Amino acid sequence: MEEAVALLRAGKLVAFPTETVYGLGADAGNERAVAEIFRAKGRPRFNPLIVHTLGLDWAARVAEISPLAERLAEAFWPGPFTLVLRRREDAPLALLVSAGLDSVAIRVPAHPVARELLRRSARFVAAPSANPSGGVSPTTAAHVAEGLAGEVELVLDGGACRVGLESTVVDATGERPVLLRPGGVTREMIEQAAGPLAERQEDAAITSPGQLASHYAPALPLRLDARAVSAGEALLAFGPEPLPDSLRGAARTLNLSAAGDLTEAAARLFAMLRALDDPQFKGIAAMPVPEEGLGAAINDRLRRAAAPRPK
Ligand code: TXA
Ligand code: MG
């Protein structure tokens, strides 16, 4: 446990048991550590991750707690239950945790090992299930070690998970709860605690977060695969400096990674997109990013941000 706490605080990945499944954890306040999660899982997209913490008071530091959220939290925390809430502007969380959304998913696990890790590290811990992307969720430490050999610094072994199925996810950002992912806390239990569920809108499916209205897309037009910039454009660069002459005239340049490191680039992507999205520029030009490893997820996000917008 001591080693796990030290690793987590140092920005490394630590797998840990919860009562649902094992999680692949990183310091949720550390953009680079969160990028490592996506790299280790080989996720082709930046899906938003669940942030684990100790209770409602901690949750209130990163999210707005509506009366609906409070009722649900009181009924089901700690436990196999995750609430999607409005993210606070000043939340000390990596932007990558929400994959650019203005909401954040929070879970308060009951498992004593998870709780001890949270308490002793005094960190918010971002954690998806600790399996390679597309694989089956792990319910023992051995599953994690098999699936993510070489990708995770340490696995805390807490035995087999009691529930064995991922947490129920409920969106509580509106007037009524919306069930986003079924789990051990059932529809009936939620309605008992907080009244009737609202139907989930199909087009709001988080499976395509790039299309969500609330998903952050720059207000400025974004141009991909830029080999040159025109006057007044801002440049989202990638790769070694100095940049080629054709790319040097930008009104402002931010480099995702001068070292060409895709994990560093992923960690900076959302903050740099926001910083360049300034009406003083004509548009944003993005240099090509290689379509390998985390580059696939970065390019997916850039393509969505560049896609024609509904008027
Ligand atoms: O039981 C669990 O929930 C496990 C353990 C480790 O806590 N974690 C887990 O995480 O299953 P993951 O990343 O595999 O699933 C996260 C789910 C996804 O369905 C994701 O779309 C949803 O939560 N989610 C996360 N943030 C969201 C947000 N801001 N808005 C909507 N859905 C969100
Ligand atoms: Mg999963």
JSON list of C-alpha atoms in Angstrom, two decimals, residues 61-242:
[
{"chain": "A", "resi": 61, "resn": "ARG", "atom": "CA", "xyz": [-14.64, 20.12, -4.52]},
{"chain": "A", "resi": 62, "resn": "VAL", "atom": "CA", "xyz": [-14.77, 19.05, -8.15]},
{"chain": "A", "resi": 63, "resn": "ALA", "atom": "CA", "xyz": [-18.47, 19.01, -9.04]},
{"chain": "A", "resi": 64, "resn": "GLU", "atom": "CA", "xyz": [-21.72, 20.86, -8.43]},
{"chain": "A", "resi": 65, "resn": "ILE", "atom": "CA", "xyz": [-23.89, 18.87, -6.05]},
{"chain": "A", "resi": 66, "resn": "SER", "atom": "CA", "xyz": [-27.56, 19.43, -6.90]},
{"chain": "A", "resi": 67, "resn": "PRO", "atom": "CA", "xyz": [-30.32, 18.29, -4.51]},
{"chain": "A", "resi": 68, "resn": "LEU", "atom": "CA", "xyz": [-30.91, 15.34, -6.86]},
{"chain": "A", "resi": 69, "resn": "ALA", "atom": "CA", "xyz": [-27.23, 14.39, -6.72]},
{"chain": "A", "resi": 70, "resn": "GLU", "atom": "CA", "xyz": [-27.28, 14.64, -2.94]},
{"chain": "A", "resi": 71, "resn": "ARG", "atom": "CA", "xyz": [-30.25, 12.28, -2.63]},
{"chain": "A", "resi": 72, "resn": "LEU", "atom": "CA", "xyz": [-28.63, 9.71, -4.90]},
{"chain": "A", "resi": 73, "resn": "ALA", "atom": "CA", "xyz": [-25.26, 10.01, -3.17]},
{"chain": "A", "resi": 74, "resn": "GLU", "atom": "CA", "xyz": [-26.84, 9.55, 0.23]},
{"chain": "A", "resi": 75, "resn": "ALA", "atom": "CA", "xyz": [-28.68, 6.46, -0.98]},
{"chain": "A", "resi": 76, "resn": "PHE", "atom": "CA", "xyz": [-25.85, 4.69, -2.85]},
{"chain": "A", "resi": 77, "resn": "TRP", "atom": "CA", "xyz": [-22.43, 5.97, -1.73]},
{"chain": "A", "resi": 78, "resn": "PRO", "atom": "CA", "xyz": [-20.19, 4.32, -0.88]},
{"chain": "A", "resi": 79, "resn": "GLY", "atom": "CA", "xyz": [-20.96, 1.56, -3.35]},
{"chain": "A", "resi": 80, "resn": "PRO", "atom": "CA", "xyz": [-21.17, 0.38, -6.97]},
{"chain": "A", "resi": 81, "resn": "PHE", "atom": "CA", "xyz": [-22.66, 3.66, -8.12]},
{"chain": "A", "resi": 82, "resn": "THR", "atom": "CA", "xyz": [-21.33, 6.53, -10.27]},
{"chain": "A", "resi": 83, "resn": "LEU", "atom": "CA", "xyz": [-22.84, 9.99, -10.66]},
{"chain": "A", "resi": 84, "resn": "VAL", "atom": "CA", "xyz": [-22.26, 12.23, -13.67]},
{"chain": "A", "resi": 85, "resn": "LEU", "atom": "CA", "xyz": [-22.29, 15.80, -12.38]},
{"chain": "A", "resi": 86, "resn": "ARG", "atom": "CA", "xyz": [-21.47, 19.25, -13.64]},
{"chain": "A", "resi": 87, "resn": "ARG", "atom": "CA", "xyz": [-17.76, 19.80, -13.37]},
{"chain": "A", "resi": 88, "resn": "ARG", "atom": "CA", "xyz": [-16.69, 22.88, -11.41]},
{"chain": "A", "resi": 89, "resn": "GLU", "atom": "CA", "xyz": [-14.69, 25.46, -13.36]},
{"chain": "A", "resi": 90, "resn": "ASP", "atom": "CA", "xyz": [-12.00, 25.34, -10.69]},
{"chain": "A", "resi": 91, "resn": "ALA", "atom": "CA", "xyz": [-11.94, 21.54, -10.33]},
{"chain": "A", "resi": 92, "resn": "PRO", "atom": "CA", "xyz": [-8.35, 20.43, -9.73]},
{"chain": "A", "resi": 93, "resn": "LEU", "atom": "CA", "xyz": [-8.77, 17.67, -12.31]},
{"chain": "A", "resi": 94, "resn": "ALA", "atom": "CA", "xyz": [-7.09, 16.93, -15.61]},
{"chain": "A", "resi": 95, "resn": "LEU", "atom": "CA", "xyz": [-9.18, 18.05, -18.61]},
{"chain": "A", "resi": 96, "resn": "LEU", "atom": "CA", "xyz": [-8.53, 14.64, -20.13]},
{"chain": "A", "resi": 97, "resn": "VAL", "atom": "CA", "xyz": [-10.51, 12.98, -17.31]},
{"chain": "A", "resi": 98, "resn": "SER", "atom": "CA", "xyz": [-13.71, 14.48, -18.75]},
{"chain": "A", "resi": 99, "resn": "ALA", "atom": "CA", "xyz": [-12.49, 14.09, -22.36]},
{"chain": "A", "resi": 100, "resn": "GLY", "atom": "CA", "xyz": [-13.42, 17.71, -22.92]},
{"chain": "A", "resi": 101, "resn": "LEU", "atom": "CA", "xyz": [-16.94, 17.45, -21.47]},
{"chain": "A", "resi": 102, "resn": "ASP", "atom": "CA", "xyz": [-18.16, 19.96, -18.91]},
{"chain": "A", "resi": 103, "resn": "SER", "atom": "CA", "xyz": [-19.31, 17.10, -16.68]},
{"chain": "A", "resi": 104, "resn": "VAL", "atom": "CA", "xyz": [-17.42, 14.63, -14.54]},
{"chain": "A", "resi": 105, "resn": "ALA", "atom": "CA", "xyz": [-18.27, 11.09, -13.40]},
{"chain": "A", "resi": 106, "resn": "ILE", "atom": "CA", "xyz": [-17.66, 10.45, -9.71]},
{"chain": "A", "resi": 107, "resn": "ARG", "atom": "CA", "xyz": [-17.75, 7.23, -7.74]},
{"chain": "A", "resi": 108, "resn": "VAL", "atom": "CA", "xyz": [-17.25, 6.61, -4.03]},
{"chain": "A", "resi": 109, "resn": "PRO", "atom": "CA", "xyz": [-16.22, 2.96, -3.73]},
{"chain": "A", "resi": 110, "resn": "ALA", "atom": "CA", "xyz": [-16.85, 0.90, -0.60]},
{"chain": "A", "resi": 111, "resn": "HIS", "atom": "CA", "xyz": [-13.92, -1.50, -0.96]},
{"chain": "A", "resi": 112, "resn": "PRO", "atom": "CA", "xyz": [-11.53, -1.04, 1.98]},
{"chain": "A", "resi": 113, "resn": "VAL", "atom": "CA", "xyz": [-8.40, -1.32, -0.20]},
{"chain": "A", "resi": 114, "resn": "ALA", "atom": "CA", "xyz": [-9.69, 1.33, -2.62]},
{"chain": "A", "resi": 115, "resn": "ARG", "atom": "CA", "xyz": [-10.60, 3.56, 0.30]},
{"chain": "A", "resi": 116, "resn": "GLU", "atom": "CA", "xyz": [-7.23, 3.19, 1.93]},
{"chain": "A", "resi": 117, "resn": "LEU", "atom": "CA", "xyz": [-5.50, 4.11, -1.33]},
{"chain": "A", "resi": 118, "resn": "LEU", "atom": "CA", "xyz": [-7.70, 7.21, -1.66]},
{"chain": "A", "resi": 119, "resn": "ARG", "atom": "CA", "xyz": [-7.23, 8.23, 1.95]},
{"chain": "A", "resi": 120, "resn": "ARG", "atom": "CA", "xyz": [-3.49, 7.75, 2.12]},
{"chain": "A", "resi": 121, "resn": "SER", "atom": "CA", "xyz": [-2.73, 9.30, -1.25]},
{"chain": "A", "resi": 122, "resn": "ALA", "atom": "CA", "xyz": [-5.16, 12.20, -0.64]},
{"chain": "A", "resi": 123, "resn": "ARG", "atom": "CA", "xyz": [-5.74, 12.24, -4.40]},
{"chain": "A", "resi": 124, "resn": "PHE", "atom": "CA", "xyz": [-8.74, 11.97, -6.68]},
{"chain": "A", "resi": 125, "resn": "VAL", "atom": "CA", "xyz": [-8.11, 8.76, -8.61]},
{"chain": "A", "resi": 126, "resn": "ALA", "atom": "CA", "xyz": [-9.21, 8.37, -12.23]},
{"chain": "A", "resi": 127, "resn": "ALA", "atom": "CA", "xyz": [-9.79, 4.71, -13.07]},
{"chain": "A", "resi": 128, "resn": "PRO", "atom": "CA", "xyz": [-11.40, 2.76, -15.88]},
{"chain": "A", "resi": 129, "resn": "SER", "atom": "CA", "xyz": [-11.58, -1.01, -15.61]},
{"chain": "A", "resi": 130, "resn": "ALA", "atom": "CA", "xyz": [-8.05, -2.43, -15.59]},
{"chain": "A", "resi": 131, "resn": "ASN", "atom": "CA", "xyz": [-8.15, -4.32, -18.89]},
{"chain": "A", "resi": 132, "resn": "PRO", "atom": "CA", "xyz": [-6.89, -3.63, -22.39]},
{"chain": "A", "resi": 133, "resn": "SER", "atom": "CA", "xyz": [-9.45, -1.76, -24.49]},
{"chain": "A", "resi": 134, "resn": "GLY", "atom": "CA", "xyz": [-12.18, -4.07, -25.74]},
{"chain": "A", "resi": 135, "resn": "GLY", "atom": "CA", "xyz": [-11.28, -6.81, -23.25]},
{"chain": "A", "resi": 136, "resn": "VAL", "atom": "CA", "xyz": [-13.24, -8.25, -20.36]},
{"chain": "A", "resi": 137, "resn": "SER", "atom": "CA", "xyz": [-13.22, -6.38, -17.06]},
{"chain": "A", "resi": 138, "resn": "PRO", "atom": "CA", "xyz": [-10.91, -7.94, -14.46]},
{"chain": "A", "resi": 139, "resn": "THR", "atom": "CA", "xyz": [-12.26, -9.21, -11.16]},
{"chain": "A", "resi": 140, "resn": "THR", "atom": "CA", "xyz": [-9.00, -10.56, -9.72]},
{"chain": "A", "resi": 141, "resn": "ALA", "atom": "CA", "xyz": [-5.46, -9.19, -9.45]},
{"chain": "A", "resi": 142, "resn": "ALA", "atom": "CA", "xyz": [-4.29, -12.07, -11.68]},
{"chain": "A", "resi": 143, "resn": "HIS", "atom": "CA", "xyz": [-6.63, -10.93, -14.48]},
{"chain": "A", "resi": 144, "resn": "VAL", "atom": "CA", "xyz": [-5.07, -7.48, -14.32]},
{"chain": "A", "resi": 145, "resn": "ALA", "atom": "CA", "xyz": [-1.54, -8.84, -14.37]},
{"chain": "A", "resi": 146, "resn": "GLU", "atom": "CA", "xyz": [-2.39, -11.03, -17.39]},
{"chain": "A", "resi": 147, "resn": "GLY", "atom": "CA", "xyz": [-4.09, -8.31, -19.39]},
{"chain": "A", "resi": 148, "resn": "LEU", "atom": "CA", "xyz": [-1.83, -5.37, -18.62]},
{"chain": "A", "resi": 149, "resn": "ALA", "atom": "CA", "xyz": [1.54, -7.04, -18.07]},
{"chain": "A", "resi": 150, "resn": "GLY", "atom": "CA", "xyz": [4.24, -4.41, -18.42]},
{"chain": "A", "resi": 151, "resn": "GLU", "atom": "CA", "xyz": [1.73, -1.54, -18.50]},
{"chain": "A", "resi": 152, "resn": "VAL", "atom": "CA", "xyz": [1.00, -1.11, -14.82]},
{"chain": "A", "resi": 153, "resn": "GLU", "atom": "CA", "xyz": [3.56, -0.45, -12.09]},
{"chain": "A", "resi": 154, "resn": "LEU", "atom": "CA", "xyz": [1.77, -2.29, -9.33]},
{"chain": "A", "resi": 155, "resn": "VAL", "atom": "CA", "xyz": [-1.42, -4.24, -8.67]},
{"chain": "A", "resi": 156, "resn": "LEU", "atom": "CA", "xyz": [-2.93, -4.08, -5.19]},
{"chain": "A", "resi": 157, "resn": "ASP", "atom": "CA", "xyz": [-4.38, -7.54, -4.57]},
{"chain": "A", "resi": 158, "resn": "GLY", "atom": "CA", "xyz": [-7.67, -7.38, -2.70]},
{"chain": "A", "resi": 159, "resn": "GLY", "atom": "CA", "xyz": [-8.95, -10.79, -3.76]},
{"chain": "A", "resi": 160, "resn": "ALA", "atom": "CA", "xyz": [-11.96, -11.37, -5.99]},
{"chain": "A", "resi": 161, "resn": "CYS", "atom": "CA", "xyz": [-14.42, -8.51, -6.53]},
{"chain": "A", "resi": 162, "resn": "ARG", "atom": "CA", "xyz": [-17.74, -8.98, -4.76]},
{"chain": "A", "resi": 163, "resn": "VAL", "atom": "CA", "xyz": [-20.01, -7.48, -7.44]},
{"chain": "A", "resi": 164, "resn": "GLY", "atom": "CA", "xyz": [-18.02, -8.40, -10.53]},
{"chain": "A", "resi": 165, "resn": "LEU", "atom": "CA", "xyz": [-19.92, -5.97, -12.77]},
{"chain": "A", "resi": 166, "resn": "GLU", "atom": "CA", "xyz": [-19.13, -2.29, -13.41]},
{"chain": "A", "resi": 167, "resn": "SER", "atom": "CA", "xyz": [-20.91, 0.39, -11.40]},
{"chain": "A", "resi": 168, "resn": "THR", "atom": "CA", "xyz": [-24.28, 1.80, -12.33]},
{"chain": "A", "resi": 169, "resn": "VAL", "atom": "CA", "xyz": [-23.77, 5.21, -14.02]},
{"chain": "A", "resi": 170, "resn": "VAL", "atom": "CA", "xyz": [-26.45, 7.87, -13.56]},
{"chain": "A", "resi": 171, "resn": "ASP", "atom": "CA", "xyz": [-26.45, 11.33, -15.08]},
{"chain": "A", "resi": 172, "resn": "ALA", "atom": "CA", "xyz": [-27.67, 13.76, -12.41]},
{"chain": "A", "resi": 173, "resn": "THR", "atom": "CA", "xyz": [-26.91, 16.99, -14.27]},
{"chain": "A", "resi": 174, "resn": "GLY", "atom": "CA", "xyz": [-30.61, 17.60, -15.04]},
{"chain": "A", "resi": 175, "resn": "GLU", "atom": "CA", "xyz": [-33.88, 17.70, -13.12]},
{"chain": "A", "resi": 176, "resn": "ARG", "atom": "CA", "xyz": [-34.36, 13.94, -13.26]},
{"chain": "A", "resi": 177, "resn": "PRO", "atom": "CA", "xyz": [-31.86, 11.10, -13.16]},
{"chain": "A", "resi": 178, "resn": "VAL", "atom": "CA", "xyz": [-30.87, 9.42, -16.43]},
{"chain": "A", "resi": 179, "resn": "LEU", "atom": "CA", "xyz": [-29.54, 5.86, -16.41]},
{"chain": "A", "resi": 180, "resn": "LEU", "atom": "CA", "xyz": [-26.41, 5.79, -18.58]},
{"chain": "A", "resi": 181, "resn": "ARG", "atom": "CA", "xyz": [-25.12, 2.32, -17.67]},
{"chain": "A", "resi": 182, "resn": "PRO", "atom": "CA", "xyz": [-27.06, -0.37, -15.81]},
{"chain": "A", "resi": 183, "resn": "GLY", "atom": "CA", "xyz": [-25.35, -2.14, -12.92]},
{"chain": "A", "resi": 184, "resn": "GLY", "atom": "CA", "xyz": [-25.89, -3.53, -9.45]},
{"chain": "A", "resi": 185, "resn": "VAL", "atom": "CA", "xyz": [-27.87, -0.49, -8.32]},
{"chain": "A", "resi": 186, "resn": "THR", "atom": "CA", "xyz": [-31.08, -1.09, -10.26]},
{"chain": "A", "resi": 187, "resn": "ARG", "atom": "CA", "xyz": [-33.56, 1.20, -11.98]},
{"chain": "A", "resi": 188, "resn": "GLU", "atom": "CA", "xyz": [-36.09, 0.42, -9.23]},
{"chain": "A", "resi": 189, "resn": "MET", "atom": "CA", "xyz": [-33.62, 1.35, -6.50]},
{"chain": "A", "resi": 190, "resn": "ILE", "atom": "CA", "xyz": [-32.81, 4.65, -8.21]},
{"chain": "A", "resi": 191, "resn": "GLU", "atom": "CA", "xyz": [-36.49, 5.53, -8.68]},
{"chain": "A", "resi": 192, "resn": "GLN", "atom": "CA", "xyz": [-37.19, 4.68, -5.07]},
{"chain": "A", "resi": 193, "resn": "ALA", "atom": "CA", "xyz": [-34.47, 7.08, -3.94]},
{"chain": "A", "resi": 194, "resn": "ALA", "atom": "CA", "xyz": [-34.90, 9.92, -6.41]},
{"chain": "A", "resi": 195, "resn": "GLY", "atom": "CA", "xyz": [-38.15, 9.59, -8.33]},
{"chain": "A", "resi": 196, "resn": "PRO", "atom": "CA", "xyz": [-38.80, 8.59, -11.94]},
{"chain": "A", "resi": 197, "resn": "LEU", "atom": "CA", "xyz": [-35.92, 8.29, -14.37]},
{"chain": "A", "resi": 198, "resn": "ALA", "atom": "CA", "xyz": [-35.91, 10.45, -17.47]},
{"chain": "A", "resi": 199, "resn": "GLU", "atom": "CA", "xyz": [-35.42, 8.63, -20.75]},
{"chain": "A", "resi": 200, "resn": "ARG", "atom": "CA", "xyz": [-31.99, 8.79, -22.17]},
{"chain": "A", "resi": 201, "resn": "GLN", "atom": "CA", "xyz": [-31.84, 10.76, -25.40]},
{"chain": "A", "resi": 202, "resn": "GLU", "atom": "CA", "xyz": [-30.36, 8.56, -28.08]},
{"chain": "A", "resi": 203, "resn": "ASP", "atom": "CA", "xyz": [-28.33, 11.33, -29.66]},
{"chain": "A", "resi": 204, "resn": "ALA", "atom": "CA", "xyz": [-26.80, 12.15, -26.30]},
{"chain": "A", "resi": 205, "resn": "ALA", "atom": "CA", "xyz": [-25.08, 8.76, -26.24]},
{"chain": "A", "resi": 206, "resn": "ILE", "atom": "CA", "xyz": [-21.70, 9.06, -24.64]},
{"chain": "A", "resi": 207, "resn": "THR", "atom": "CA", "xyz": [-20.48, 6.46, -27.13]},
{"chain": "A", "resi": 208, "resn": "SER", "atom": "CA", "xyz": [-20.04, 9.42, -29.45]},
{"chain": "A", "resi": 209, "resn": "PRO", "atom": "CA", "xyz": [-18.95, 12.17, -27.11]},
{"chain": "A", "resi": 210, "resn": "GLY", "atom": "CA", "xyz": [-17.65, 14.24, -30.02]},
{"chain": "A", "resi": 211, "resn": "GLN", "atom": "CA", "xyz": [-21.22, 14.83, -31.13]},
{"chain": "A", "resi": 212, "resn": "LEU", "atom": "CA", "xyz": [-22.48, 15.89, -27.71]},
{"chain": "A", "resi": 213, "resn": "ALA", "atom": "CA", "xyz": [-23.66, 19.48, -27.57]},
{"chain": "A", "resi": 214, "resn": "SER", "atom": "CA", "xyz": [-21.90, 19.91, -24.24]},
{"chain": "A", "resi": 215, "resn": "HIS", "atom": "CA", "xyz": [-18.68, 18.48, -25.62]},
{"chain": "A", "resi": 216, "resn": "TYR", "atom": "CA", "xyz": [-16.00, 21.06, -25.95]},
{"chain": "A", "resi": 217, "resn": "ALA", "atom": "CA", "xyz": [-15.28, 21.99, -29.54]},
{"chain": "A", "resi": 218, "resn": "PRO", "atom": "CA", "xyz": [-13.35, 25.14, -30.35]},
{"chain": "A", "resi": 219, "resn": "ALA", "atom": "CA", "xyz": [-15.43, 28.09, -31.54]},
{"chain": "A", "resi": 220, "resn": "LEU", "atom": "CA", "xyz": [-12.79, 28.83, -34.18]},
{"chain": "A", "resi": 221, "resn": "PRO", "atom": "CA", "xyz": [-12.57, 26.72, -37.33]},
{"chain": "A", "resi": 222, "resn": "LEU", "atom": "CA", "xyz": [-9.96, 23.99, -37.02]},
{"chain": "A", "resi": 223, "resn": "ARG", "atom": "CA", "xyz": [-7.93, 22.93, -40.05]},
{"chain": "A", "resi": 224, "resn": "LEU", "atom": "CA", "xyz": [-6.16, 19.56, -39.98]},
{"chain": "A", "resi": 225, "resn": "ASP", "atom": "CA", "xyz": [-2.93, 18.33, -41.49]},
{"chain": "A", "resi": 226, "resn": "ALA", "atom": "CA", "xyz": [-1.51, 21.84, -41.79]},
{"chain": "A", "resi": 227, "resn": "ARG", "atom": "CA", "xyz": [1.80, 22.13, -43.67]},
{"chain": "A", "resi": 228, "resn": "ALA", "atom": "CA", "xyz": [1.70, 25.93, -43.77]},
{"chain": "A", "resi": 229, "resn": "VAL", "atom": "CA", "xyz": [-0.06, 28.73, -41.91]},
{"chain": "A", "resi": 230, "resn": "SER", "atom": "CA", "xyz": [-1.67, 31.87, -43.19]},
{"chain": "A", "resi": 231, "resn": "ALA", "atom": "CA", "xyz": [-1.63, 35.29, -41.51]},
{"chain": "A", "resi": 232, "resn": "GLY", "atom": "CA", "xyz": [-3.73, 35.47, -38.36]},
{"chain": "A", "resi": 233, "resn": "GLU", "atom": "CA", "xyz": [-3.95, 31.71, -37.82]},
{"chain": "A", "resi": 234, "resn": "ALA", "atom": "CA", "xyz": [-2.93, 30.04, -34.58]},
{"chain": "A", "resi": 235, "resn": "LEU", "atom": "CA", "xyz": [-0.89, 26.84, -34.83]},
{"chain": "A", "resi": 236, "resn": "LEU", "atom": "CA", "xyz": [-1.25, 23.65, -32.85]},
{"chain": "A", "resi": 237, "resn": "ALA", "atom": "CA", "xyz": [2.16, 22.18, -33.53]},
{"chain": "A", "resi": 238, "resn": "PHE", "atom": "CA", "xyz": [3.59, 18.73, -33.03]},
{"chain": "A", "resi": 239, "resn": "GLY", "atom": "CA", "xyz": [7.24, 17.74, -33.26]},
{"chain": "A", "resi": 240, "resn": "PRO", "atom": "CA", "xyz": [10.74, 19.15, -33.14]},
{"chain": "A", "resi": 241, "resn": "GLU", "atom": "CA", "xyz": [11.54, 22.84, -33.21]},
{"chain": "A", "resi": 242, "resn": "PRO", "atom": "CA", "xyz": [12.46, 24.92, -35.03]}
]
